[in-house]
Amino acid sequence: RLSVRVPADVADHEQEKRLATATEHEASMRRTDEYLRLLKRLWLNDRPFDHEGPFYSVKKGYVPSKRGLDEGIVIRMSGNSGMSLQVAGRHAHIFELKPTSLFELRTMIRRVTAAASTYGRAKNIRFALPVTVVHNDCSDTRVQNPACSISLKDTGGSIEALNQFIEAGIDDFMISGLCDPGGIREFGKKIIAALRHSAIPLQGPAPDQAGKRNVRLERHAANRRWPTERDA
């Protein structure tokens, strides 16, 4: 279940309060692209290699122990600019969308899929969406986008909403708002169980053998930050 989240835009960093200029953004994306190409080579190469690029220099790069890295590690990316989507289309296994309307979600999915098709990866990228669970017993629940919220008090409406996202092309849900064991148990009984039994049409890039999309739900911590190069 290990994955690597790579920030696509300078503005995605919580500590960055200013928008990058076009030149800064272009340099940032070129650096991200080179970094990911090197990272994947280190995961998969069978002999040491040298690399001298505009941003990174590697001498005899080699990782001797590669247990579980036969296909590398899942890379998660996001972004909005055309250049961000090109880099994500080349490298990302999962593209994290921002909460918005169904129309805008479908539009972004088409943009990312088109970028991925440039590298022959249109069927190799999944789409993840953050969803907030409204739970009345949790006093600090904050609903940032009602269009991407579900309620434990309205199971039918929540399942319908999630299925609309799935039909739009969402494969993963990043769940927040579950703040206590009782809420987690209730979510499992009311939402996950019902969602597993709902009929999900076969649409999108990642079908499983049963003819349904393999939809995943993940619980995400409310306070998280993007990794930096030093973290990586």
PDB file of C-alpha atoms in Angstrom:
ATOM      1  CA  ARG A   1       0.000   0.000   0.000  1.00  0.00           C
ATOM      2  CA  LEU A   2       3.027   2.262  -0.165  1.00  0.00           C
ATOM      3  CA  SER A   3       2.796   5.202  -2.552  1.00  0.00           C
ATOM      4  CA  VAL A   4       4.690   8.420  -3.203  1.00  0.00           C
ATOM      5  CA  ARG A   5       2.839  11.730  -3.437  1.00  0.00           C
ATOM      6  CA  VAL A   6       4.665  14.220  -5.638  1.00  0.00           C
ATOM      7  CA  PRO A   7       3.557  17.875  -5.721  1.00  0.00           C
ATOM      8  CA  ALA A   8       3.005  19.055  -9.265  1.00  0.00           C
ATOM      9  CA  ASP A   9       2.684  22.796  -8.747  1.00  0.00           C
ATOM     10  CA  VAL A  10       4.804  25.100  -6.624  1.00  0.00           C
ATOM     11  CA  ALA A  11       1.538  26.636  -5.445  1.00  0.00           C
ATOM     12  CA  ASP A  12       0.432  23.240  -4.094  1.00  0.00           C
ATOM     13  CA  HIS A  13       2.892  23.533  -1.177  1.00  0.00           C
ATOM     14  CA  GLU A  14       1.142  24.728   1.977  1.00  0.00           C
ATOM     15  CA  GLN A  15       4.164  26.831   2.851  1.00  0.00           C
ATOM     16  CA  GLU A  16       4.160  28.585  -0.512  1.00  0.00           C
ATOM     17  CA  LYS A  17       1.901  31.619  -0.242  1.00  0.00           C
ATOM     18  CA  ARG A  18       2.690  33.078  -3.636  1.00  0.00           C
ATOM     19  CA  LEU A  19       1.942  31.816  -7.115  1.00  0.00           C
ATOM     20  CA  ALA A  20       4.929  30.829  -9.189  1.00  0.00           C
ATOM     21  CA  THR A  21       5.716  32.815 -12.300  1.00  0.00           C
ATOM     22  CA  ALA A  22       5.534  31.008 -15.611  1.00  0.00           C
ATOM     23  CA  THR A  23       9.312  30.641 -15.702  1.00  0.00           C
ATOM     24  CA  GLU A  24       9.476  29.291 -12.135  1.00  0.00           C
ATOM     25  CA  HIS A  25       6.655  26.890 -12.830  1.00  0.00           C
ATOM     26  CA  GLU A  26       8.255  25.583 -16.009  1.00  0.00           C
ATOM     27  CA  ALA A  27      11.555  25.015 -14.201  1.00  0.00           C
ATOM     28  CA  SER A  28       9.743  23.318 -11.321  1.00  0.00           C
ATOM     29  CA  MET A  29       7.977  20.902 -13.665  1.00  0.00           C
ATOM     30  CA  ARG A  30      11.170  20.109 -15.593  1.00  0.00           C
ATOM     31  CA  ARG A  31      12.866  19.333 -12.283  1.00  0.00           C
ATOM     32  CA  THR A  32       9.937  17.141 -11.192  1.00  0.00           C
ATOM     33  CA  ASP A  33      10.033  15.261 -14.487  1.00  0.00           C
ATOM     34  CA  GLU A  34      13.781  14.612 -14.238  1.00  0.00           C
ATOM     35  CA  TYR A  35      13.461  13.603 -10.574  1.00  0.00           C
ATOM     36  CA  LEU A  36      10.752  11.045 -11.315  1.00  0.00           C
ATOM     37  CA  ARG A  37      12.606   9.588 -14.288  1.00  0.00           C
ATOM     38  CA  LEU A  38      15.664   9.073 -12.080  1.00  0.00           C
ATOM     39  CA  LEU A  39      13.591   7.684  -9.219  1.00  0.00           C
ATOM     40  CA  LYS A  40      11.989   5.084 -11.464  1.00  0.00           C
ATOM     41  CA  ARG A  41      15.365   4.111 -12.916  1.00  0.00           C
ATOM     42  CA  LEU A  42      16.679   3.531  -9.384  1.00  0.00           C
ATOM     43  CA  TRP A  43      13.658   1.370  -8.619  1.00  0.00           C
ATOM     44  CA  LEU A  44      13.981  -0.756 -11.743  1.00  0.00           C
ATOM     45  CA  ASN A  45      17.568  -0.732 -13.057  1.00  0.00           C
ATOM     46  CA  ASP A  46      19.612  -3.941 -12.880  1.00  0.00           C
ATOM     47  CA  ARG A  47      23.025  -2.229 -13.032  1.00  0.00           C
ATOM     48  CA  PRO A  48      24.532   1.078 -11.876  1.00  0.00           C
ATOM     49  CA  PHE A  49      24.056   4.097 -14.136  1.00  0.00           C
ATOM     50  CA  ASP A  50      25.373   7.637 -14.457  1.00  0.00           C
ATOM     51  CA  HIS A  51      23.206  10.666 -15.126  1.00  0.00           C
ATOM     52  CA  GLU A  52      24.068  14.298 -15.691  1.00  0.00           C
ATOM     53  CA  GLY A  53      21.019  16.506 -16.190  1.00  0.00           C
ATOM     54  CA  PRO A  54      20.007  20.143 -15.766  1.00  0.00           C
ATOM     55  CA  PHE A  55      18.935  19.563 -12.144  1.00  0.00           C
ATOM     56  CA  TYR A  56      20.416  16.273 -10.915  1.00  0.00           C
ATOM     57  CA  SER A  57      23.724  14.458 -11.136  1.00  0.00           C
ATOM     58  CA  VAL A  58      23.981  10.752 -10.346  1.00  0.00           C
ATOM     59  CA  LYS A  59      27.128   8.631 -10.351  1.00  0.00           C
ATOM     60  CA  LYS A  60      26.795   4.847 -10.327  1.00  0.00           C
ATOM     61  CA  GLY A  61      23.199   5.075  -9.174  1.00  0.00           C
ATOM     62  CA  TYR A  62      21.947   1.720  -7.998  1.00  0.00           C
ATOM     63  CA  VAL A  63      19.605   0.319  -5.332  1.00  0.00           C
ATOM     64  CA  PRO A  64      20.753  -3.257  -4.560  1.00  0.00           C
ATOM     65  CA  SER A  65      17.632  -4.434  -2.710  1.00  0.00           C
ATOM     66  CA  LYS A  66      14.473  -4.146  -4.775  1.00  0.00           C
ATOM     67  CA  ARG A  67      12.104  -6.491  -2.993  1.00  0.00           C
ATOM     68  CA  GLY A  68       8.538  -5.576  -3.977  1.00  0.00           C
ATOM     69  CA  LEU A  69       9.696  -3.093  -6.624  1.00  0.00           C
ATOM     70  CA  ASP A  70       9.106  -5.232  -9.708  1.00  0.00           C
ATOM     71  CA  GLU A  71       6.886  -2.469 -11.120  1.00  0.00           C
ATOM     72  CA  GLY A  72       8.066   0.399  -8.939  1.00  0.00           C
ATOM     73  CA  ILE A  73       5.985   2.265  -6.358  1.00  0.00           C
ATOM     74  CA  VAL A  74       2.653   3.954  -7.011  1.00  0.00           C
ATOM     75  CA  ILE A  75       3.135   7.646  -7.820  1.00  0.00           C
ATOM     76  CA  ARG A  76       0.374  10.077  -6.897  1.00  0.00           C
ATOM     77  CA  MET A  77       0.271  13.520  -8.501  1.00  0.00           C
ATOM     78  CA  SER A  78      -2.042  16.495  -8.947  1.00  0.00           C
ATOM     79  CA  GLY A  79      -2.024  19.835 -10.721  1.00  0.00           C
ATOM     80  CA  ASN A  80      -3.990  22.063 -13.027  1.00  0.00           C
ATOM     81  CA  SER A  81      -1.678  23.671 -15.582  1.00  0.00           C
ATOM     82  CA  GLY A  82      -1.064  22.078 -18.946  1.00  0.00           C
ATOM     83  CA  MET A  83       2.568  21.383 -18.079  1.00  0.00           C
ATOM     84  CA  SER A  84       1.597  19.785 -14.756  1.00  0.00           C
ATOM     85  CA  LEU A  85      -0.817  17.487 -16.543  1.00  0.00           C
ATOM     86  CA  GLN A  86       1.828  16.496 -19.104  1.00  0.00           C
ATOM     87  CA  VAL A  87       4.235  15.450 -16.336  1.00  0.00           C
ATOM     88  CA  ALA A  88       1.449  13.659 -14.479  1.00  0.00           C
ATOM     89  CA  GLY A  89       0.357  11.948 -17.696  1.00  0.00           C
ATOM     90  CA  ARG A  90       3.887  10.623 -18.112  1.00  0.00           C
ATOM     91  CA  HIS A  91       4.494   9.443 -14.549  1.00  0.00           C
ATOM     92  CA  ALA A  92       1.397   9.293 -12.309  1.00  0.00           C
ATOM     93  CA  HIS A  93      -0.415   6.086 -11.453  1.00  0.00           C
ATOM     94  CA  ILE A  94      -3.030   8.023  -9.473  1.00  0.00           C
ATOM     95  CA  PHE A  95      -4.089  11.605 -10.192  1.00  0.00           C
ATOM     96  CA  GLU A  96      -5.630  13.409  -7.214  1.00  0.00           C
ATOM     97  CA  LEU A  97      -8.473  15.716  -8.209  1.00  0.00           C
ATOM     98  CA  LYS A  98      -9.726  18.722  -6.277  1.00  0.00           C
ATOM     99  CA  PRO A  99     -13.319  18.844  -4.966  1.00  0.00           C
ATOM    100  CA  THR A 100     -15.533  20.526  -7.541  1.00  0.00           C
ATOM    101  CA  SER A 101     -18.636  19.954  -9.660  1.00  0.00           C
ATOM    102  CA  LEU A 102     -19.223  16.767 -11.642  1.00  0.00           C
ATOM    103  CA  PHE A 103     -18.859  18.712 -14.889  1.00  0.00           C
ATOM    104  CA  GLU A 104     -15.452  20.088 -13.903  1.00  0.00           C
ATOM    105  CA  LEU A 105     -14.330  16.673 -12.634  1.00  0.00           C
ATOM    106  CA  ARG A 106     -15.195  15.075 -15.973  1.00  0.00           C
ATOM    107  CA  THR A 107     -13.402  17.872 -17.804  1.00  0.00           C
ATOM    108  CA  MET A 108     -10.237  17.417 -15.738  1.00  0.00           C
ATOM    109  CA  ILE A 109     -10.334  13.632 -16.173  1.00  0.00           C
ATOM    110  CA  ARG A 110     -10.507  14.105 -19.944  1.00  0.00           C
ATOM    111  CA  ARG A 111      -7.551  16.518 -19.835  1.00  0.00           C
ATOM    112  CA  VAL A 112      -5.410  14.166 -17.767  1.00  0.00           C
ATOM    113  CA  THR A 113      -6.373  11.147 -19.880  1.00  0.00           C
ATOM    114  CA  ALA A 114      -5.448  13.042 -23.043  1.00  0.00           C
ATOM    115  CA  ALA A 115      -2.056  13.934 -21.537  1.00  0.00           C
ATOM    116  CA  ALA A 116      -1.465  10.325 -20.498  1.00  0.00           C
ATOM    117  CA  SER A 117      -2.402   9.057 -23.972  1.00  0.00           C
ATOM    118  CA  THR A 118       0.591  10.997 -25.358  1.00  0.00           C
ATOM    119  CA  TYR A 119       2.782   8.458 -23.544  1.00  0.00           C
ATOM    120  CA  GLY A 120       0.533   5.465 -24.223  1.00  0.00           C
ATOM    121  CA  ARG A 121      -0.684   5.492 -20.593  1.00  0.00           C
ATOM    122  CA  ALA A 122      -4.353   6.414 -20.952  1.00  0.00           C
ATOM    123  CA  LYS A 123      -5.352   3.097 -19.351  1.00  0.00           C
ATOM    124  CA  ASN A 124      -2.677   3.200 -16.668  1.00  0.00           C
ATOM    125  CA  ILE A 125      -3.870   6.158 -14.622  1.00  0.00           C
ATOM    126  CA  ARG A 126      -6.502   6.195 -11.872  1.00  0.00           C
ATOM    127  CA  PHE A 127      -8.350   9.178 -10.429  1.00  0.00           C
ATOM    128  CA  ALA A 128      -8.765   9.959  -6.746  1.00  0.00           C
ATOM    129  CA  LEU A 129     -11.160  12.443  -5.122  1.00  0.00           C
ATOM    130  CA  PRO A 130     -11.210  13.753  -1.523  1.00  0.00           C
ATOM    131  CA  VAL A 131     -14.620  13.301   0.085  1.00  0.00           C
ATOM    132  CA  THR A 132     -15.727  14.645   3.458  1.00  0.00           C
ATOM    133  CA  VAL A 133     -17.991  12.546   5.683  1.00  0.00           C
ATOM    134  CA  VAL A 134     -20.475  14.682   7.587  1.00  0.00           C
ATOM    135  CA  HIS A 135     -20.774  13.161  11.050  1.00  0.00           C
ATOM    136  CA  ASN A 136     -22.842  15.092  13.579  1.00  0.00           C
ATOM    137  CA  ASP A 137     -21.016  13.576  16.549  1.00  0.00           C
ATOM    138  CA  CYS A 138     -17.767  15.218  15.464  1.00  0.00           C
ATOM    139  CA  SER A 139     -17.767  18.858  16.488  1.00  0.00           C
ATOM    140  CA  ASP A 140     -14.761  19.857  14.372  1.00  0.00           C
ATOM    141  CA  THR A 141     -16.099  18.562  11.058  1.00  0.00           C
ATOM    142  CA  ARG A 142     -15.654  21.233   8.399  1.00  0.00           C
ATOM    143  CA  VAL A 143     -17.396  20.847   5.084  1.00  0.00           C
ATOM    144  CA  GLN A 144     -15.298  22.664   2.507  1.00  0.00           C
ATOM    145  CA  ASN A 145     -17.292  21.599  -0.553  1.00  0.00           C
ATOM    146  CA  PRO A 146     -20.878  20.315  -0.125  1.00  0.00           C
ATOM    147  CA  ALA A 147     -20.775  18.801  -3.629  1.00  0.00           C
ATOM    148  CA  CYS A 148     -18.052  16.393  -2.427  1.00  0.00           C
ATOM    149  CA  SER A 149     -19.590  15.566   0.979  1.00  0.00           C
ATOM    150  CA  ILE A 150     -21.541  12.524   2.108  1.00  0.00           C
ATOM    151  CA  SER A 151     -23.675  12.080   5.198  1.00  0.00           C
ATOM    152  CA  LEU A 152     -24.036   9.113   7.503  1.00  0.00           C
ATOM    153  CA  LYS A 153     -27.632  10.260   8.090  1.00  0.00           C
ATOM    154  CA  ASP A 154     -28.525   9.846   4.413  1.00  0.00           C
ATOM    155  CA  THR A 155     -27.137   6.522   3.257  1.00  0.00           C
ATOM    156  CA  GLY A 156     -29.172   6.394   0.056  1.00  0.00           C
ATOM    157  CA  GLY A 157     -28.194   9.899  -1.009  1.00  0.00           C
ATOM    158  CA  SER A 158     -24.566   9.265  -0.145  1.00  0.00           C
ATOM    159  CA  ILE A 159     -24.400   6.075  -2.207  1.00  0.00           C
ATOM    160  CA  GLU A 160     -26.058   7.856  -5.116  1.00  0.00           C
ATOM    161  CA  ALA A 161     -23.526  10.696  -4.883  1.00  0.00           C
ATOM    162  CA  LEU A 162     -20.566   8.310  -4.723  1.00  0.00           C
ATOM    163  CA  ASN A 163     -21.870   6.340  -7.694  1.00  0.00           C
ATOM    164  CA  GLN A 164     -22.145   9.568  -9.694  1.00  0.00           C
ATOM    165  CA  PHE A 165     -18.481  10.235  -8.974  1.00  0.00           C
ATOM    166  CA  ILE A 166     -17.593   6.653  -9.934  1.00  0.00           C
ATOM    167  CA  GLU A 167     -19.514   6.928 -13.201  1.00  0.00           C
ATOM    168  CA  ALA A 168     -17.642  10.183 -13.905  1.00  0.00           C
ATOM    169  CA  GLY A 169     -14.371   8.232 -13.693  1.00  0.00           C
ATOM    170  CA  ILE A 170     -13.301   8.332 -10.029  1.00  0.00           C
ATOM    171  CA  ASP A 171     -11.485   5.180  -8.885  1.00  0.00           C
ATOM    172  CA  ASP A 172     -10.305   6.133  -5.376  1.00  0.00           C
ATOM    173  CA  PHE A 173     -11.974   8.120  -2.602  1.00  0.00           C
ATOM    174  CA  MET A 174      -9.809   9.841  -0.001  1.00  0.00           C
ATOM    175  CA  ILE A 175     -12.073   9.959   3.050  1.00  0.00           C
ATOM    176  CA  SER A 176     -11.823  12.616   5.773  1.00  0.00           C
ATOM    177  CA  GLY A 177     -14.166  13.652   8.569  1.00  0.00           C
ATOM    178  CA  LEU A 178     -14.233  10.315  10.438  1.00  0.00           C
ATOM    179  CA  CYS A 179     -12.963  11.402  13.825  1.00  0.00           C
ATOM    180  CA  ASP A 180     -13.875   8.536  16.173  1.00  0.00           C
ATOM    181  CA  PRO A 181     -14.116   4.708  16.141  1.00  0.00           C
ATOM    182  CA  GLY A 182     -17.921   4.820  16.217  1.00  0.00           C
ATOM    183  CA  GLY A 183     -18.076   6.964  13.108  1.00  0.00           C
ATOM    184  CA  ILE A 184     -15.638   4.683  11.315  1.00  0.00           C
ATOM    185  CA  ARG A 185     -17.722   1.603  12.183  1.00  0.00           C
ATOM    186  CA  GLU A 186     -20.911   3.364  11.083  1.00  0.00           C
ATOM    187  CA  PHE A 187     -19.303   4.398   7.816  1.00  0.00           C
ATOM    188  CA  GLY A 188     -18.202   0.816   7.172  1.00  0.00           C
ATOM    189  CA  LYS A 189     -21.656  -0.614   7.843  1.00  0.00           C
ATOM    190  CA  LYS A 190     -23.746   2.026   6.086  1.00  0.00           C
ATOM    191  CA  ILE A 191     -21.613   3.281   3.238  1.00  0.00           C
ATOM    192  CA  ILE A 192     -18.843   0.830   2.330  1.00  0.00           C
ATOM    193  CA  ALA A 193     -21.061  -2.269   2.530  1.00  0.00           C
ATOM    194  CA  ALA A 194     -23.788  -0.639   0.436  1.00  0.00           C
ATOM    195  CA  LEU A 195     -21.300   0.723  -2.084  1.00  0.00           C
ATOM    196  CA  ARG A 196     -19.764  -2.715  -2.602  1.00  0.00           C
ATOM    197  CA  HIS A 197     -23.180  -4.139  -3.468  1.00  0.00           C
ATOM    198  CA  SER A 198     -24.271  -1.301  -5.727  1.00  0.00           C
ATOM    199  CA  ALA A 199     -24.172  -1.858  -9.478  1.00  0.00           C
ATOM    200  CA  ILE A 200     -21.319   0.217 -10.888  1.00  0.00           C
ATOM    201  CA  PRO A 201     -21.282   0.456 -14.697  1.00  0.00           C
ATOM    202  CA  LEU A 202     -18.065  -0.535 -16.430  1.00  0.00           C
ATOM    203  CA  GLN A 203     -16.574   2.806 -17.398  1.00  0.00           C
ATOM    204  CA  GLY A 204     -13.111   4.241 -17.033  1.00  0.00           C
ATOM    205  CA  PRO A 205      -9.552   3.000 -17.314  1.00  0.00           C
ATOM    206  CA  ALA A 206      -9.237   0.388 -14.571  1.00  0.00           C
ATOM    207  CA  PRO A 207     -11.783  -2.471 -14.785  1.00  0.00           C
ATOM    208  CA  ASP A 208     -11.360  -5.653 -12.823  1.00  0.00           C
ATOM    209  CA  GLN A 209     -12.172  -9.176 -13.958  1.00  0.00           C
ATOM    210  CA  ALA A 210     -15.660  -9.115 -12.472  1.00  0.00           C
ATOM    211  CA  GLY A 211     -16.754  -6.390 -14.872  1.00  0.00           C
ATOM    212  CA  LYS A 212     -16.863  -3.660 -12.240  1.00  0.00           C
ATOM    213  CA  ARG A 213     -14.371  -0.913 -11.542  1.00  0.00           C
ATOM    214  CA  ASN A 214     -12.144  -1.678  -8.594  1.00  0.00           C
ATOM    215  CA  VAL A 215     -13.051   1.334  -6.446  1.00  0.00           C
ATOM    216  CA  ARG A 216     -10.964   1.988  -3.338  1.00  0.00           C
ATOM    217  CA  LEU A 217     -11.697   4.074  -0.272  1.00  0.00           C
ATOM    218  CA  GLU A 218      -8.861   5.416   1.856  1.00  0.00           C
ATOM    219  CA  ARG A 219      -9.042   7.292   5.133  1.00  0.00           C
ATOM    220  CA  HIS A 220      -6.804  10.348   5.045  1.00  0.00           C
ATOM    221  CA  ALA A 221      -5.642  12.369   8.023  1.00  0.00           C
ATOM    222  CA  ALA A 222      -7.136  15.832   8.200  1.00  0.00           C
ATOM    223  CA  ASN A 223      -3.750  17.531   8.621  1.00  0.00           C
ATOM    224  CA  ARG A 224      -1.291  16.384   6.000  1.00  0.00           C
ATOM    225  CA  ARG A 225       1.443  18.064   3.987  1.00  0.00           C
ATOM    226  CA  TRP A 226       3.086  17.464   0.668  1.00  0.00           C
ATOM    227  CA  PRO A 227       6.472  15.735   0.772  1.00  0.00           C
ATOM    228  CA  THR A 228       9.514  17.753  -0.115  1.00  0.00           C
ATOM    229  CA  GLU A 229      12.594  16.591  -1.967  1.00  0.00           C
ATOM    230  CA  ARG A 230      14.331  16.245   1.388  1.00  0.00           C
ATOM    231  CA  ASP A 231      11.504  13.944   2.577  1.00  0.00           C
ATOM    232  CA  ALA A 232      11.963  11.831  -0.571  1.00  0.00           C
TER     233      ALA A 232
END
